Amino acid sequence: MLNFRRLGRHIYIGQIIISILSLWLIGTSAVLAAYLPPSNQKPAPKTTRSDSGTTRGCRGNELPPTVLASRKFIGQTTSTHPTFAWFVADAQPVEIKFTIYEVSFERIPQAVYHTSLQSSPGVMILSPWSKNKPGLEFGKTYFWQVVIICDPSSPSSALFDRAHLEVVPPSAQLQKNLDKASSSNQKVERYAEAGIWYDALAEALKLAPFSKLGEIGANLLQSLANSEISDYLRELDPQEKDTLEKRSENLRAIATLAN
């Protein structure tokens, strides 16, 4: 005869297990979220794209200073007050010059923000403007640059990296998805799947320890590195191909070191 009491207990235990698994999946889904480049992404202008080929840090035996963004394509943000992040391997503090330029086809790039600060090893983060100050403008394209002053007495020893971004309004679907998001984890996922790199990384960094990417940020950076080379290497000349491959290797290394 069927034992309904035992069957009911098994069903109850099964429901608990399903509930626990569901909560685990919800909590870890953002970790598995990958950055998907937007279908309308634009190549960065070659006149201002960083192709310096730098492969080392100030002391010659570390990773080079690296902005945590695409260097080949123009990244996107929906914020007029975005967060910028870059990686420094050198343990010894050095001066950093951080500048944001507005890109214009009619004139040379114009600096809209500039500051100097001391470096610290690991992931460095800067939100240049407070919310009550004017920031970037919708519809405009910018590039931002990090210059590491290795030796003040030798300007030629300075190292730099830069990336482009444009400020775009969120799509109706993205805004709808964000309105439903109840945590930074979920916001990372929404921004990443919509191709909004800067906002996805900014949300991920909120969850990371100081100077680190955290698991979610590291996964984002790994997916960015993959997207940089997956479909475009065949279109590049040998020098560009070598530069992009090396940069992708550096991004993967940073994702591992700064996790």
PDB file of N, CA and C in Angstrom, residues 39-82:
ATOM      1  N   SER A  39      25.172  45.377 -31.334  1.00  0.00           N
ATOM      2  CA  SER A  39      25.215  45.155 -32.784  1.00  0.00           C
ATOM      3  C   SER A  39      25.613  46.419 -33.541  1.00  0.00           C
ATOM      4  N   ASN A  40      25.422  47.572 -32.916  1.00  0.00           N
ATOM      5  CA  ASN A  40      25.733  48.838 -33.588  1.00  0.00           C
ATOM      6  C   ASN A  40      27.051  49.448 -33.118  1.00  0.00           C
ATOM      7  N   GLN A  41      27.945  48.629 -32.546  1.00  0.00           N
ATOM      8  CA  GLN A  41      29.202  49.191 -32.057  1.00  0.00           C
ATOM      9  C   GLN A  41      30.036  49.742 -33.215  1.00  0.00           C
ATOM     10  N   LYS A  42      30.773  50.792 -32.905  1.00  0.00           N
ATOM     11  CA  LYS A  42      31.563  51.486 -33.914  1.00  0.00           C
ATOM     12  C   LYS A  42      33.051  51.310 -33.623  1.00  0.00           C
ATOM     13  N   PRO A  43      33.867  51.229 -34.663  1.00  0.00           N
ATOM     14  CA  PRO A  43      35.313  51.148 -34.427  1.00  0.00           C
ATOM     15  C   PRO A  43      35.843  52.473 -33.891  1.00  0.00           C
ATOM     16  N   ALA A  44      36.829  52.388 -33.015  1.00  0.00           N
ATOM     17  CA  ALA A  44      37.463  53.607 -32.508  1.00  0.00           C
ATOM     18  C   ALA A  44      38.239  54.280 -33.631  1.00  0.00           C
ATOM     19  N   PRO A  45      38.208  55.614 -33.715  1.00  0.00           N
ATOM     20  CA  PRO A  45      38.969  56.313 -34.752  1.00  0.00           C
ATOM     21  C   PRO A  45      40.456  55.976 -34.660  1.00  0.00           C
ATOM     22  N   LYS A  46      41.063  55.647 -35.783  1.00  0.00           N
ATOM     23  CA  LYS A  46      42.476  55.276 -35.755  1.00  0.00           C
ATOM     24  C   LYS A  46      43.370  56.442 -35.365  1.00  0.00           C
ATOM     25  N   THR A  47      42.907  57.654 -35.612  1.00  0.00           N
ATOM     26  CA  THR A  47      43.740  58.816 -35.303  1.00  0.00           C
ATOM     27  C   THR A  47      43.966  58.989 -33.813  1.00  0.00           C
ATOM     28  N   THR A  48      43.071  58.433 -32.993  1.00  0.00           N
ATOM     29  CA  THR A  48      43.220  58.575 -31.545  1.00  0.00           C
ATOM     30  C   THR A  48      43.257  57.235 -30.841  1.00  0.00           C
ATOM     31  N   ARG A  49      43.265  56.132 -31.593  1.00  0.00           N
ATOM     32  CA  ARG A  49      43.296  54.825 -30.964  1.00  0.00           C
ATOM     33  C   ARG A  49      44.702  54.521 -30.483  1.00  0.00           C
ATOM     34  N   SER A  50      44.809  53.920 -29.304  1.00  0.00           N
ATOM     35  CA  SER A  50      46.110  53.610 -28.726  1.00  0.00           C
ATOM     36  C   SER A  50      46.628  52.306 -29.297  1.00  0.00           C
ATOM     37  N   ASP A  51      47.631  52.369 -30.151  1.00  0.00           N
ATOM     38  CA  ASP A  51      48.273  51.181 -30.698  1.00  0.00           C
ATOM     39  C   ASP A  51      49.769  51.232 -30.406  1.00  0.00           C
ATOM     40  N   SER A  52      50.116  51.697 -29.216  1.00  0.00           N
ATOM     41  CA  SER A  52      51.513  51.910 -28.875  1.00  0.00           C
ATOM     42  C   SER A  52      52.303  50.622 -28.755  1.00  0.00           C
ATOM     43  N   GLY A  53      51.592  49.520 -28.521  1.00  0.00           N
ATOM     44  CA  GLY A  53      52.281  48.250 -28.402  1.00  0.00           C
ATOM     45  C   GLY A  53      53.008  48.071 -27.079  1.00  0.00           C
ATOM     46  N   THR A  54      52.712  48.905 -26.080  1.00  0.00           N
ATOM     47  CA  THR A  54      53.341  48.773 -24.780  1.00  0.00           C
ATOM     48  C   THR A  54      53.037  47.406 -24.187  1.00  0.00           C
ATOM     49  N   THR A  55      54.050  46.729 -23.709  1.00  0.00           N
ATOM     50  CA  THR A  55      53.853  45.378 -23.172  1.00  0.00           C
ATOM     51  C   THR A  55      54.326  45.236 -21.741  1.00  0.00           C
ATOM     52  N   ARG A  56      54.948  46.275 -21.170  1.00  0.00           N
ATOM     53  CA  ARG A  56      55.495  46.176 -19.822  1.00  0.00           C
ATOM     54  C   ARG A  56      55.121  47.387 -18.985  1.00  0.00           C
ATOM     55  N   GLY A  57      55.268  47.216 -17.674  1.00  0.00           N
ATOM     56  CA  GLY A  57      55.043  48.318 -16.764  1.00  0.00           C
ATOM     57  C   GLY A  57      56.295  49.159 -16.606  1.00  0.00           C
ATOM     58  N   CYS A  58      56.284  50.047 -15.632  1.00  0.00           N
ATOM     59  CA  CYS A  58      57.398  50.978 -15.456  1.00  0.00           C
ATOM     60  C   CYS A  58      58.720  50.267 -15.212  1.00  0.00           C
ATOM     61  N   ARG A  59      58.698  49.191 -14.449  1.00  0.00           N
ATOM     62  CA  ARG A  59      59.942  48.498 -14.115  1.00  0.00           C
ATOM     63  C   ARG A  59      60.328  47.453 -15.158  1.00  0.00           C
ATOM     64  N   GLY A  60      59.505  47.323 -16.190  1.00  0.00           N
ATOM     65  CA  GLY A  60      59.864  46.440 -17.283  1.00  0.00           C
ATOM     66  C   GLY A  60      59.533  44.993 -17.094  1.00  0.00           C
ATOM     67  N   ASN A  61      58.981  44.620 -15.939  1.00  0.00           N
ATOM     68  CA  ASN A  61      58.690  43.209 -15.706  1.00  0.00           C
ATOM     69  C   ASN A  61      57.266  42.964 -15.219  1.00  0.00           C
ATOM     70  N   GLU A  62      56.386  43.955 -15.418  1.00  0.00           N
ATOM     71  CA  GLU A  62      54.991  43.782 -15.041  1.00  0.00           C
ATOM     72  C   GLU A  62      54.106  43.992 -16.263  1.00  0.00           C
ATOM     73  N   LEU A  63      52.819  43.764 -16.064  1.00  0.00           N
ATOM     74  CA  LEU A  63      51.853  44.089 -17.096  1.00  0.00           C
ATOM     75  C   LEU A  63      51.836  45.597 -17.297  1.00  0.00           C
ATOM     76  N   PRO A  64      51.537  46.072 -18.499  1.00  0.00           N
ATOM     77  CA  PRO A  64      51.483  47.520 -18.728  1.00  0.00           C
ATOM     78  C   PRO A  64      50.231  48.110 -18.088  1.00  0.00           C
ATOM     79  N   PRO A  65      50.207  49.417 -17.865  1.00  0.00           N
ATOM     80  CA  PRO A  65      48.964  50.048 -17.422  1.00  0.00           C
ATOM     81  C   PRO A  65      47.898  49.805 -18.477  1.00  0.00           C
ATOM     82  N   THR A  66      46.723  49.368 -18.053  1.00  0.00           N
ATOM     83  CA  THR A  66      45.701  48.925 -19.005  1.00  0.00           C
ATOM     84  C   THR A  66      44.336  49.458 -18.615  1.00  0.00           C
ATOM     85  N   VAL A  67      43.701  50.203 -19.514  1.00  0.00           N
ATOM     86  CA  VAL A  67      42.329  50.638 -19.261  1.00  0.00           C
ATOM     87  C   VAL A  67      41.416  49.432 -19.425  1.00  0.00           C
ATOM     88  N   LEU A  68      40.436  49.307 -18.567  1.00  0.00           N
ATOM     89  CA  LEU A  68      39.549  48.144 -18.588  1.00  0.00           C
ATOM     90  C   LEU A  68      38.341  48.455 -19.470  1.00  0.00           C
ATOM     91  N   ALA A  69      38.616  48.455 -20.753  1.00  0.00           N
ATOM     92  CA  ALA A  69      37.594  48.760 -21.757  1.00  0.00           C
ATOM     93  C   ALA A  69      38.142  48.356 -23.112  1.00  0.00           C
ATOM     94  N   SER A  70      37.274  48.326 -24.106  1.00  0.00           N
ATOM     95  CA  SER A  70      37.713  48.013 -25.461  1.00  0.00           C
ATOM     96  C   SER A  70      38.594  49.130 -25.988  1.00  0.00           C
ATOM     97  N   ARG A  71      39.653  48.764 -26.671  1.00  0.00           N
ATOM     98  CA  ARG A  71      40.494  49.758 -27.315  1.00  0.00           C
ATOM     99  C   ARG A  71      40.209  49.831 -28.809  1.00  0.00           C
ATOM    100  N   LYS A  72      39.620  48.782 -29.362  1.00  0.00           N
ATOM    101  CA  LYS A  72      39.347  48.760 -30.801  1.00  0.00           C
ATOM    102  C   LYS A  72      37.988  49.363 -31.128  1.00  0.00           C
ATOM    103  N   PHE A  73      37.040  49.252 -30.200  1.00  0.00           N
ATOM    104  CA  PHE A  73      35.691  49.748 -30.457  1.00  0.00           C
ATOM    105  C   PHE A  73      35.300  50.818 -29.443  1.00  0.00           C
ATOM    106  N   ILE A  74      34.297  51.590 -29.808  1.00  0.00           N
ATOM    107  CA  ILE A  74      33.785  52.634 -28.922  1.00  0.00           C
ATOM    108  C   ILE A  74      32.794  52.008 -27.959  1.00  0.00           C
ATOM    109  N   GLY A  75      33.151  51.991 -26.683  1.00  0.00           N
ATOM    110  CA  GLY A  75      32.250  51.436 -25.676  1.00  0.00           C
ATOM    111  C   GLY A  75      31.072  52.357 -25.420  1.00  0.00           C
ATOM    112  N   GLN A  76      30.067  51.835 -24.728  1.00  0.00           N
ATOM    113  CA  GLN A  76      28.862  52.609 -24.479  1.00  0.00           C
ATOM    114  C   GLN A  76      28.575  52.737 -22.983  1.00  0.00           C
ATOM    115  N   THR A  77      27.982  53.882 -22.625  1.00  0.00           N
ATOM    116  CA  THR A  77      27.481  54.119 -21.277  1.00  0.00           C
ATOM    117  C   THR A  77      26.153  54.852 -21.393  1.00  0.00           C
ATOM    118  N   THR A  78      25.280  54.610 -20.454  1.00  0.00           N
ATOM    119  CA  THR A  78      24.018  55.355 -20.417  1.00  0.00           C
ATOM    120  C   THR A  78      24.078  56.468 -19.373  1.00  0.00           C
ATOM    121  N   SER A  79      25.237  56.637 -18.771  1.00  0.00           N
ATOM    122  CA  SER A  79      25.396  57.617 -17.695  1.00  0.00           C
ATOM    123  C   SER A  79      26.222  58.815 -18.161  1.00  0.00           C
ATOM    124  N   THR A  80      25.776  60.005 -17.792  1.00  0.00           N
ATOM    125  CA  THR A  80      26.580  61.207 -18.048  1.00  0.00           C
ATOM    126  C   THR A  80      27.676  61.362 -17.005  1.00  0.00           C
ATOM    127  N   HIS A  81      27.641  60.507 -15.973  1.00  0.00           N
ATOM    128  CA  HIS A  81      28.644  60.515 -14.909  1.00  0.00           C
ATOM    129  C   HIS A  81      29.200  59.090 -14.749  1.00  0.00           C
ATOM    130  N   PRO A  82      29.863  58.580 -15.780  1.00  0.00           N
ATOM    131  CA  PRO A  82      30.311  57.180 -15.733  1.00  0.00           C
ATOM    132  C   PRO A  82      31.509  56.968 -14.816  1.00  0.00           C
TER     133      PRO A  82
END
